[in-house]
mmCIF file of C-alpha atoms and ligand atoms in Angstrom:
data_model
loop_
_atom_site.group_PDB
_atom_site.id
_atom_site.type_symbol
_atom_site.label_atom_id
_atom_site.label_comp_id
_atom_site.label_asym_id
_atom_site.label_seq_id
_atom_site.Cartn_x
_atom_site.Cartn_y
_atom_site.Cartn_z
ATOM 1 C CA MET A 1 0.000 0.000 0.000
ATOM 2 C CA SER A 2 1.179 3.540 -0.638
ATOM 3 C CA LEU A 3 2.987 5.723 1.870
ATOM 4 C CA LEU A 4 3.158 9.515 1.922
ATOM 5 C CA THR A 5 5.952 11.130 3.950
ATOM 6 C CA VAL A 6 5.982 14.845 4.714
ATOM 7 C CA GLY A 7 8.763 16.679 6.559
ATOM 8 C CA SER A 8 12.138 18.317 6.277
ATOM 9 C CA VAL A 9 14.714 17.671 3.571
ATOM 10 C CA ALA A 10 17.770 19.484 4.780
ATOM 11 C CA PHE A 11 21.449 20.231 4.956
ATOM 12 C CA ASP A 12 22.984 19.144 8.259
ATOM 13 C CA ALA A 13 26.401 19.836 9.772
ATOM 14 C CA LEU A 14 27.303 17.345 12.475
ATOM 15 C CA GLU A 15 29.936 16.902 15.105
ATOM 16 C CA THR A 16 30.292 13.632 17.000
ATOM 17 C CA PRO A 17 33.200 12.352 19.127
ATOM 18 C CA PHE A 18 34.293 10.498 15.945
ATOM 19 C CA GLY A 19 34.442 13.394 13.555
ATOM 20 C CA LYS A 20 32.880 16.419 11.982
ATOM 21 C CA THR A 21 31.028 16.981 8.724
ATOM 22 C CA ASP A 22 30.457 20.072 6.677
ATOM 23 C CA LYS A 23 26.968 20.457 5.146
ATOM 24 C CA ILE A 24 25.695 16.974 4.275
ATOM 25 C CA ILE A 25 22.233 15.843 3.208
ATOM 26 C CA GLY A 26 19.831 15.280 6.094
ATOM 27 C CA GLY A 27 16.286 16.087 7.130
ATOM 28 C CA ALA A 28 13.671 14.011 8.891
ATOM 29 C CA ALA A 29 11.725 13.153 5.716
ATOM 30 C CA THR A 30 14.926 12.116 3.913
ATOM 31 C CA TYR A 31 15.736 9.509 6.557
ATOM 32 C CA ILE A 32 12.109 8.335 6.795
ATOM 33 C CA THR A 33 11.505 7.906 3.084
ATOM 34 C CA LEU A 34 14.880 6.221 2.462
ATOM 35 C CA SER A 35 14.275 3.760 5.289
ATOM 36 C CA ALA A 36 10.733 3.027 4.073
ATOM 37 C CA SER A 37 12.027 2.502 0.532
ATOM 38 C CA TYR A 38 13.377 -0.923 1.571
ATOM 39 C CA PHE A 39 9.787 -2.074 2.259
ATOM 40 C CA THR A 40 7.423 -0.285 -0.105
ATOM 41 C CA ASN A 41 7.909 0.956 -3.640
ATOM 42 C CA LYS A 42 4.836 3.176 -3.435
ATOM 43 C CA ASN A 43 6.802 5.781 -1.539
ATOM 44 C CA ASN A 44 5.756 9.425 -1.980
ATOM 45 C CA LEU A 45 7.531 12.505 -0.642
ATOM 46 C CA VAL A 46 6.215 16.015 0.041
ATOM 47 C CA ALA A 47 8.853 18.523 1.147
ATOM 48 C CA VAL A 48 10.510 21.793 0.151
ATOM 49 C CA VAL A 49 14.123 22.664 -0.669
ATOM 50 C CA GLY A 50 15.935 25.651 -2.147
ATOM 51 C CA ASP A 51 17.694 25.663 -5.516
ATOM 52 C CA ASP A 52 20.985 25.049 -3.651
ATOM 53 C CA PHE A 53 19.879 21.419 -3.113
ATOM 54 C CA PRO A 54 21.830 19.054 -5.399
ATOM 55 C CA GLN A 55 19.846 17.581 -8.304
ATOM 56 C CA GLU A 56 22.067 14.506 -7.977
ATOM 57 C CA MET A 57 20.556 13.766 -4.566
ATOM 58 C CA ILE A 58 17.027 14.053 -5.959
ATOM 59 C CA THR A 59 18.023 11.573 -8.675
ATOM 60 C CA ASN A 60 19.453 9.256 -5.983
ATOM 61 C CA LEU A 61 16.119 9.348 -4.138
ATOM 62 C CA GLN A 62 14.249 8.611 -7.372
ATOM 63 C CA GLU A 63 16.558 5.658 -8.019
ATOM 64 C CA ARG A 64 15.330 4.217 -4.727
ATOM 65 C CA ASN A 65 11.808 4.413 -6.150
ATOM 66 C CA ILE A 66 10.865 7.482 -4.122
ATOM 67 C CA ASN A 67 8.335 9.635 -5.965
ATOM 68 C CA THR A 68 9.589 13.244 -5.664
ATOM 69 C CA GLU A 69 6.700 14.885 -7.540
ATOM 70 C CA GLY A 70 5.782 16.604 -4.252
ATOM 71 C CA LEU A 71 9.297 17.961 -3.647
ATOM 72 C CA GLU A 72 9.020 21.701 -4.218
ATOM 73 C CA ILE A 73 12.216 23.451 -5.333
ATOM 74 C CA ARG A 74 12.086 27.170 -4.565
ATOM 75 C CA LYS A 75 14.122 29.331 -6.924
ATOM 76 C CA GLY A 76 16.507 31.798 -5.277
ATOM 77 C CA GLU A 77 15.915 30.351 -1.796
ATOM 78 C CA LYS A 78 18.022 28.212 0.501
ATOM 79 C CA THR A 79 17.384 24.744 1.911
ATOM 80 C CA PHE A 80 16.671 24.272 5.660
ATOM 81 C CA PHE A 81 19.925 23.955 7.605
ATOM 82 C CA TRP A 82 20.456 22.314 10.990
ATOM 83 C CA SER A 83 23.677 21.702 12.859
ATOM 84 C CA GLY A 84 24.153 19.605 15.962
ATOM 85 C CA LYS A 85 26.931 18.515 18.287
ATOM 86 C CA TYR A 86 26.837 15.244 20.221
ATOM 87 C CA HIS A 87 28.102 14.814 23.761
ATOM 88 C CA ASN A 88 30.522 12.004 24.583
ATOM 89 C CA ASP A 89 27.743 9.530 25.468
ATOM 90 C CA MET A 90 26.218 10.041 21.944
ATOM 91 C CA ASN A 91 22.742 9.932 23.522
ATOM 92 C CA THR A 92 22.464 13.661 24.022
ATOM 93 C CA ARG A 93 23.165 16.495 21.633
ATOM 94 C CA ASP A 94 22.898 20.244 21.371
ATOM 95 C CA THR A 95 21.431 22.084 18.420
ATOM 96 C CA VAL A 96 24.191 24.465 17.375
ATOM 97 C CA GLU A 97 22.374 26.341 14.626
ATOM 98 C CA VAL A 98 19.075 26.322 12.734
ATOM 99 C CA GLN A 99 18.428 28.283 9.537
ATOM 100 C CA LEU A 100 14.769 27.773 8.621
ATOM 101 C CA ASN A 101 15.141 29.222 5.104
ATOM 102 C CA VAL A 102 12.478 27.535 2.871
ATOM 103 C CA MET A 103 10.886 25.854 5.913
ATOM 104 C CA GLU A 104 9.849 29.243 7.291
ATOM 105 C CA ASN A 105 6.765 29.316 5.065
ATOM 106 C CA PHE A 106 6.479 25.682 3.980
ATOM 107 C CA ASP A 107 2.995 25.203 2.540
ATOM 108 C CA PRO A 108 2.764 21.492 1.685
ATOM 109 C CA GLN A 109 0.992 20.837 -1.623
ATOM 110 C CA ILE A 110 -0.234 17.292 -2.159
ATOM 111 C CA PRO A 111 0.007 16.150 -5.789
ATOM 112 C CA GLU A 112 -3.207 14.611 -7.126
ATOM 113 C CA SER A 113 -1.507 11.227 -7.524
ATOM 114 C CA PHE A 114 -0.642 11.179 -3.775
ATOM 115 C CA GLN A 115 -4.261 11.803 -2.687
ATOM 116 C CA ASP A 116 -5.134 8.145 -2.272
ATOM 117 C CA CYS A 117 -2.226 7.243 0.058
ATOM 118 C CA GLU A 118 -3.179 4.676 2.675
ATOM 119 C CA PHE A 119 -0.350 5.446 5.096
ATOM 120 C CA LEU A 120 0.733 8.946 6.127
ATOM 121 C CA MET A 121 3.959 9.749 7.988
ATOM 122 C CA LEU A 122 4.177 13.277 9.365
ATOM 123 C CA GLY A 123 7.881 13.826 10.022
ATOM 124 C CA ASN A 124 9.037 16.318 12.592
ATOM 125 C CA THR A 125 7.978 19.796 11.556
ATOM 126 C CA ALA A 126 5.696 22.557 12.865
ATOM 127 C CA PRO A 127 2.429 20.969 14.116
ATOM 128 C CA ALA A 128 0.315 23.517 12.200
ATOM 129 C CA ILE A 129 1.928 22.277 8.964
ATOM 130 C CA GLN A 130 1.359 18.658 9.963
ATOM 131 C CA LYS A 131 -2.338 19.455 10.504
ATOM 132 C CA LYS A 132 -2.576 21.183 7.121
ATOM 133 C CA VAL A 133 -1.388 17.979 5.429
ATOM 134 C CA ILE A 134 -4.157 15.926 7.062
ATOM 135 C CA GLU A 135 -6.741 18.537 6.074
ATOM 136 C CA ARG A 136 -5.514 18.560 2.477
ATOM 137 C CA LEU A 137 -6.061 14.833 1.994
ATOM 138 C CA ARG A 138 -9.542 14.190 0.644
ATOM 139 C CA THR A 139 -9.683 10.662 2.092
ATOM 140 C CA ARG A 140 -8.367 9.903 5.536
ATOM 141 C CA PRO A 141 -5.454 7.426 5.308
ATOM 142 C CA LYS A 142 -5.799 4.042 6.989
ATOM 143 C CA LEU A 143 -3.021 5.034 9.410
ATOM 144 C CA ILE A 144 -1.549 8.428 10.315
ATOM 145 C CA MET A 145 1.703 8.510 12.259
ATOM 146 C CA ILE A 146 3.409 11.610 13.653
ATOM 147 C CA ASP A 147 6.856 12.464 14.983
ATOM 148 C CA THR A 148 7.560 15.623 16.949
ATOM 149 C CA MET A 149 10.173 17.197 19.224
ATOM 150 C CA ASN A 150 10.517 19.277 22.398
ATOM 151 C CA LEU A 151 10.852 22.526 20.397
ATOM 152 C CA TRP A 152 7.156 22.344 19.419
ATOM 153 C CA MET A 153 6.138 21.632 23.021
ATOM 154 C CA ASP A 154 7.995 24.821 23.980
ATOM 155 C CA ILE A 155 6.689 27.132 21.261
ATOM 156 C CA ALA A 156 3.519 25.559 19.746
ATOM 157 C CA LEU A 157 1.939 23.317 22.388
ATOM 158 C CA ASP A 158 -1.677 24.182 21.485
ATOM 159 C CA ASP A 159 -1.037 23.428 17.799
ATOM 160 C CA LEU A 160 0.614 20.158 18.769
ATOM 161 C CA LYS A 161 -2.353 19.128 20.948
ATOM 162 C CA ASP A 162 -4.646 20.028 18.053
ATOM 163 C CA VAL A 163 -2.913 17.756 15.525
ATOM 164 C CA LEU A 164 -2.494 14.916 18.045
ATOM 165 C CA LYS A 165 -6.302 14.571 18.124
ATOM 166 C CA LEU A 166 -6.158 13.534 14.454
ATOM 167 C CA VAL A 167 -3.436 10.851 14.436
ATOM 168 C CA ASP A 168 -3.227 7.116 15.167
ATOM 169 C CA VAL A 169 0.432 6.635 16.140
ATOM 170 C CA ILE A 170 3.037 8.916 17.707
ATOM 171 C CA THR A 171 6.785 8.309 17.956
ATOM 172 C CA ILE A 172 8.456 10.363 20.632
ATOM 173 C CA ASN A 173 11.614 10.000 22.696
ATOM 174 C CA ASP A 174 11.515 9.381 26.445
ATOM 175 C CA GLU A 175 12.400 12.926 27.551
ATOM 176 C CA GLU A 176 9.870 14.426 25.138
ATOM 177 C CA ALA A 177 7.181 11.998 26.378
ATOM 178 C CA ARG A 178 7.869 13.164 29.939
ATOM 179 C CA GLN A 179 7.684 16.817 28.899
ATOM 180 C CA LEU A 180 4.447 16.386 26.919
ATOM 181 C CA SER A 181 2.653 14.356 29.599
ATOM 182 C CA GLY A 182 4.121 15.844 32.788
ATOM 183 C CA GLU A 183 4.670 12.267 34.000
ATOM 184 C CA TYR A 184 8.043 10.714 34.818
ATOM 185 C CA ALA A 185 7.012 7.047 34.587
ATOM 186 C CA LEU A 186 6.833 6.141 30.896
ATOM 187 C CA VAL A 187 3.799 3.874 31.373
ATOM 188 C CA LYS A 188 1.834 6.806 32.782
ATOM 189 C CA ALA A 189 3.307 9.163 30.181
ATOM 190 C CA ALA A 190 2.182 6.878 27.338
ATOM 191 C CA ALA A 191 -1.326 6.605 28.821
ATOM 192 C CA LYS A 192 -1.648 10.403 29.055
ATOM 193 C CA ILE A 193 -0.348 10.932 25.513
ATOM 194 C CA GLY A 194 -2.776 8.251 24.310
ATOM 195 C CA GLU A 195 -5.629 10.302 25.829
ATOM 196 C CA MET A 196 -4.514 13.253 23.667
ATOM 197 C CA GLY A 197 -5.373 11.289 20.491
ATOM 198 C CA PRO A 198 -2.925 8.626 19.239
ATOM 199 C CA LYS A 199 -4.116 5.150 20.246
ATOM 200 C CA THR A 200 -0.610 3.799 19.700
ATOM 201 C CA VAL A 201 2.347 5.447 21.434
ATOM 202 C CA ILE A 202 5.948 4.503 20.638
ATOM 203 C CA ILE A 203 8.525 5.801 23.090
ATOM 204 C CA LYS A 204 12.109 5.718 21.777
ATOM 205 C CA LYS A 205 14.892 5.298 24.288
ATOM 206 C CA GLY A 206 17.903 5.650 21.965
ATOM 207 C CA GLU A 207 20.467 2.908 22.523
ATOM 208 C CA HIS A 208 18.065 1.354 25.054
ATOM 209 C CA GLY A 209 15.428 0.414 22.499
ATOM 210 C CA ALA A 210 11.781 1.376 22.082
ATOM 211 C CA LEU A 211 8.477 0.717 23.840
ATOM 212 C CA LEU A 212 5.196 0.192 22.013
ATOM 213 C CA PHE A 213 1.984 0.982 23.933
ATOM 214 C CA HIS A 214 -1.409 0.037 22.503
ATOM 215 C CA GLY A 215 -4.743 -0.674 24.203
ATOM 216 C CA GLY A 216 -3.231 -1.629 27.565
ATOM 217 C CA HIS A 217 -0.527 -3.817 25.955
ATOM 218 C CA ILE A 218 3.197 -3.051 26.121
ATOM 219 C CA PHE A 219 5.892 -4.459 23.837
ATOM 220 C CA PHE A 220 9.623 -3.761 24.081
ATOM 221 C CA ALA A 221 12.138 -3.866 21.220
ATOM 222 C CA PRO A 222 15.811 -3.648 22.151
ATOM 223 C CA ALA A 223 18.336 -1.628 20.187
ATOM 224 C CA LEU A 224 21.103 -3.782 18.765
ATOM 225 C CA PRO A 225 24.300 -3.310 20.808
ATOM 226 C CA LEU A 226 26.794 -2.166 18.172
ATOM 227 C CA GLU A 227 30.574 -2.092 18.347
ATOM 228 C CA GLU A 228 30.646 1.369 16.818
ATOM 229 C CA VAL A 229 28.081 4.128 16.743
ATOM 230 C CA PHE A 230 29.344 6.749 14.376
ATOM 231 C CA ASP A 231 26.481 9.246 14.078
ATOM 232 C CA PRO A 232 23.035 8.878 15.712
ATOM 233 C CA THR A 233 21.464 11.664 13.612
ATOM 234 C CA GLY A 234 18.273 10.488 11.980
ATOM 235 C CA ALA A 235 18.099 7.218 13.913
ATOM 236 C CA GLY A 236 14.620 8.114 15.193
ATOM 237 C CA ASP A 237 13.428 9.006 11.703
ATOM 238 C CA THR A 238 14.964 5.883 10.196
ATOM 239 C CA PHE A 239 13.206 3.854 12.893
ATOM 240 C CA ALA A 240 9.881 5.528 12.005
ATOM 241 C CA GLY A 241 10.450 4.918 8.278
ATOM 242 C CA GLY A 242 11.201 1.232 8.808
ATOM 243 C CA PHE A 243 8.146 0.844 11.046
ATOM 244 C CA ILE A 244 5.623 2.525 8.768
ATOM 245 C CA GLY A 245 7.259 1.185 5.598
ATOM 246 C CA TYR A 246 6.836 -2.333 6.926
ATOM 247 C CA LEU A 247 3.190 -1.675 7.910
ATOM 248 C CA ALA A 248 2.523 -0.215 4.453
ATOM 249 C CA SER A 249 4.112 -3.219 2.751
ATOM 250 C CA THR A 250 1.854 -5.616 4.663
ATOM 251 C CA GLY A 251 -1.253 -3.398 4.899
ATOM 252 C CA ASP A 252 -1.763 -4.794 8.396
ATOM 253 C CA VAL A 253 -2.145 -2.343 11.315
ATOM 254 C CA SER A 254 -2.807 -4.928 14.047
ATOM 255 C CA PHE A 255 -0.836 -4.853 17.304
ATOM 256 C CA ALA A 256 0.886 -8.132 16.359
ATOM 257 C CA ASN A 257 2.130 -6.579 13.123
ATOM 258 C CA MET A 258 3.172 -3.366 14.865
ATOM 259 C CA LYS A 259 5.409 -5.515 17.080
ATOM 260 C CA ARG A 260 7.129 -6.800 13.942
ATOM 261 C CA GLY A 261 7.200 -3.229 12.643
ATOM 262 C CA ILE A 262 9.191 -1.897 15.571
ATOM 263 C CA ILE A 263 11.730 -4.694 15.136
ATOM 264 C CA TYR A 264 12.136 -3.683 11.477
ATOM 265 C CA GLY A 265 12.345 -0.032 12.552
ATOM 266 C CA SER A 266 15.025 -0.856 15.129
ATOM 267 C CA ALA A 267 17.017 -2.860 12.570
ATOM 268 C CA MET A 268 16.962 0.050 10.102
ATOM 269 C CA ALA A 269 18.019 2.508 12.841
ATOM 270 C CA SER A 270 20.956 0.244 13.704
ATOM 271 C CA PHE A 271 22.250 0.656 10.131
ATOM 272 C CA CYS A 272 21.708 4.418 10.100
ATOM 273 C CA VAL A 273 24.115 5.091 12.991
ATOM 274 C CA GLU A 274 26.977 3.152 11.387
ATOM 275 C CA LYS A 275 27.976 6.026 9.087
ATOM 276 C CA PHE A 276 27.528 9.783 8.920
ATOM 277 C CA GLY A 277 24.225 11.090 7.581
ATOM 278 C CA VAL A 278 22.080 9.081 5.150
ATOM 279 C CA GLU A 279 25.022 7.294 3.477
ATOM 280 C CA ARG A 280 24.274 3.852 4.916
ATOM 281 C CA LEU A 281 20.626 4.069 3.811
ATOM 282 C CA PHE A 282 21.635 4.111 0.156
ATOM 283 C CA GLU A 283 23.663 0.913 0.147
ATOM 284 C CA LEU A 284 21.676 -1.749 2.044
ATOM 285 C CA THR A 285 20.554 -5.058 0.635
ATOM 286 C CA THR A 286 17.524 -7.137 1.585
ATOM 287 C CA GLU A 287 19.904 -9.878 2.682
ATOM 288 C CA GLU A 288 21.700 -7.544 5.107
ATOM 289 C CA ILE A 289 18.377 -6.379 6.545
ATOM 290 C CA ASN A 290 17.182 -9.954 7.010
ATOM 291 C CA GLN A 291 20.453 -10.914 8.704
ATOM 292 C CA ARG A 292 20.058 -8.046 11.112
ATOM 293 C CA ILE A 293 16.461 -9.014 11.860
ATOM 294 C CA ALA A 294 17.771 -12.491 12.725
ATOM 295 C CA GLN A 295 20.259 -10.856 15.129
ATOM 296 C CA PHE A 296 17.353 -9.066 16.809
ATOM 297 C CA VAL A 297 15.483 -12.329 17.223
ATOM 298 C CA GLN A 298 18.612 -13.924 18.737
ATOM 299 C CA LEU A 299 19.224 -10.977 21.030
ATOM 300 C CA SER A 300 16.165 -11.490 23.183
ATOM 301 C CA ALA A 301 14.926 -15.032 22.451
ATOM 302 C CA PHE A 302 15.104 -17.398 25.426
ATOM 303 C CA GLU A 303 13.391 -20.494 26.716
ATOM 304 C CA LEU A 304 11.887 -20.459 30.146
ATOM 305 C CA GLU A 305 9.249 -22.567 31.799
ATOM 306 C CA VAL A 306 7.154 -21.100 34.566
HETATM 307 P P1 LIG B 401 16.665 12.831 14.581
HETATM 308 O O1 LIG B 401 18.126 12.600 14.831
HETATM 309 O O2 LIG B 401 15.900 11.570 14.267
HETATM 310 O O3 LIG B 401 16.033 13.644 15.650
HETATM 311 O O4 LIG B 401 16.554 13.708 13.242
HETATM 312 C C1 LIG B 401 17.531 14.612 12.833
HETATM 313 C C2 LIG B 401 17.070 15.297 11.551
HETATM 314 O O5 LIG B 401 15.989 16.196 11.860
HETATM 315 C C3 LIG B 401 18.185 16.160 10.955
HETATM 316 O O6 LIG B 401 18.539 15.616 9.691
HETATM 317 C C4 LIG B 401 17.607 17.574 10.830
HETATM 318 O O7 LIG B 401 17.780 18.129 9.563
HETATM 319 C C5 LIG B 401 16.130 17.410 11.146
HETATM 320 N N1 LIG B 401 15.620 18.479 12.023
HETATM 321 C C6 LIG B 401 16.222 19.015 13.124
HETATM 322 N N2 LIG B 401 15.460 20.009 13.649
HETATM 323 C C7 LIG B 401 14.357 20.112 12.854
HETATM 324 C C8 LIG B 401 13.185 20.958 12.843
HETATM 325 N N3 LIG B 401 12.998 21.913 13.763
HETATM 326 N N4 LIG B 401 12.256 20.779 11.878
HETATM 327 C C9 LIG B 401 12.427 19.817 10.948
HETATM 328 N N5 LIG B 401 13.501 18.991 10.887
HETATM 329 C C10 LIG B 401 14.452 19.130 11.820
#
């Protein structure tokens, strides 16, 4: 089934304990759509860039079967720029600089051929824009998933609460879940966020895995312990892309399938962090992904009689 992803396509500059990059390709929607491209070939992108964005990268996305008809290229304007610096533990980072540029007045236009999408992924961007996307779809998708961040809780909380009423699934990290709900315990936090709208709440805990909450059930997916984590940027987005891409490929939105989805999401995120930026997401094979899924199964499978 078809997937529509909306969000940022960006230039990032990153600094981790392992090195530094000058402007490389990033953006939440870039990571999401690339990750999803390993599961569905009906993969549609709506985003905006300036005319400084390399045509070669757009071609690379198209070669992964990503439909870029909804990628607006604004003449004479610059692409969104974000730079971040990671602390030594790689779990925390500071935003060093943000230049909104084209994102300042992003007005997402949905091409006619994207109107019938069954799955919608709203990548991290202003909640008012995320709501506009839902309103501009003539038919409500079978599943709407949203990602957000603490910035919007600080500066656009009412807008965020507004759009949350309209979605089915939210992915959010543990600190953001605590901030949004006012609860420290993640079980209580997930319940409160669920009352705001999304019936399924996924709380990401970085290198400690992810929790899936749905209708009183809880499922935990570990993160694969890796020998080297090079750059965690986009891991959350890659996770979301793997999750929703897998759901779109199966068309099944049951809790049992969502459990499989967060394992696929976690596997994709484990690849993302192995290199800087989106590089790793261009070179994967189905065999590699399947091998990693097998590692996940091994990681937490045990026999126990009670
Ligand atoms: P993640 O590491 O999963 O939180 O995602 C990092 C990506 O989000 C980077 O590639 C950034 O370009 C993008 N990003 C950072 N801040 C924002 C923002 N305010 N709006 C949209 N995208 C953002």
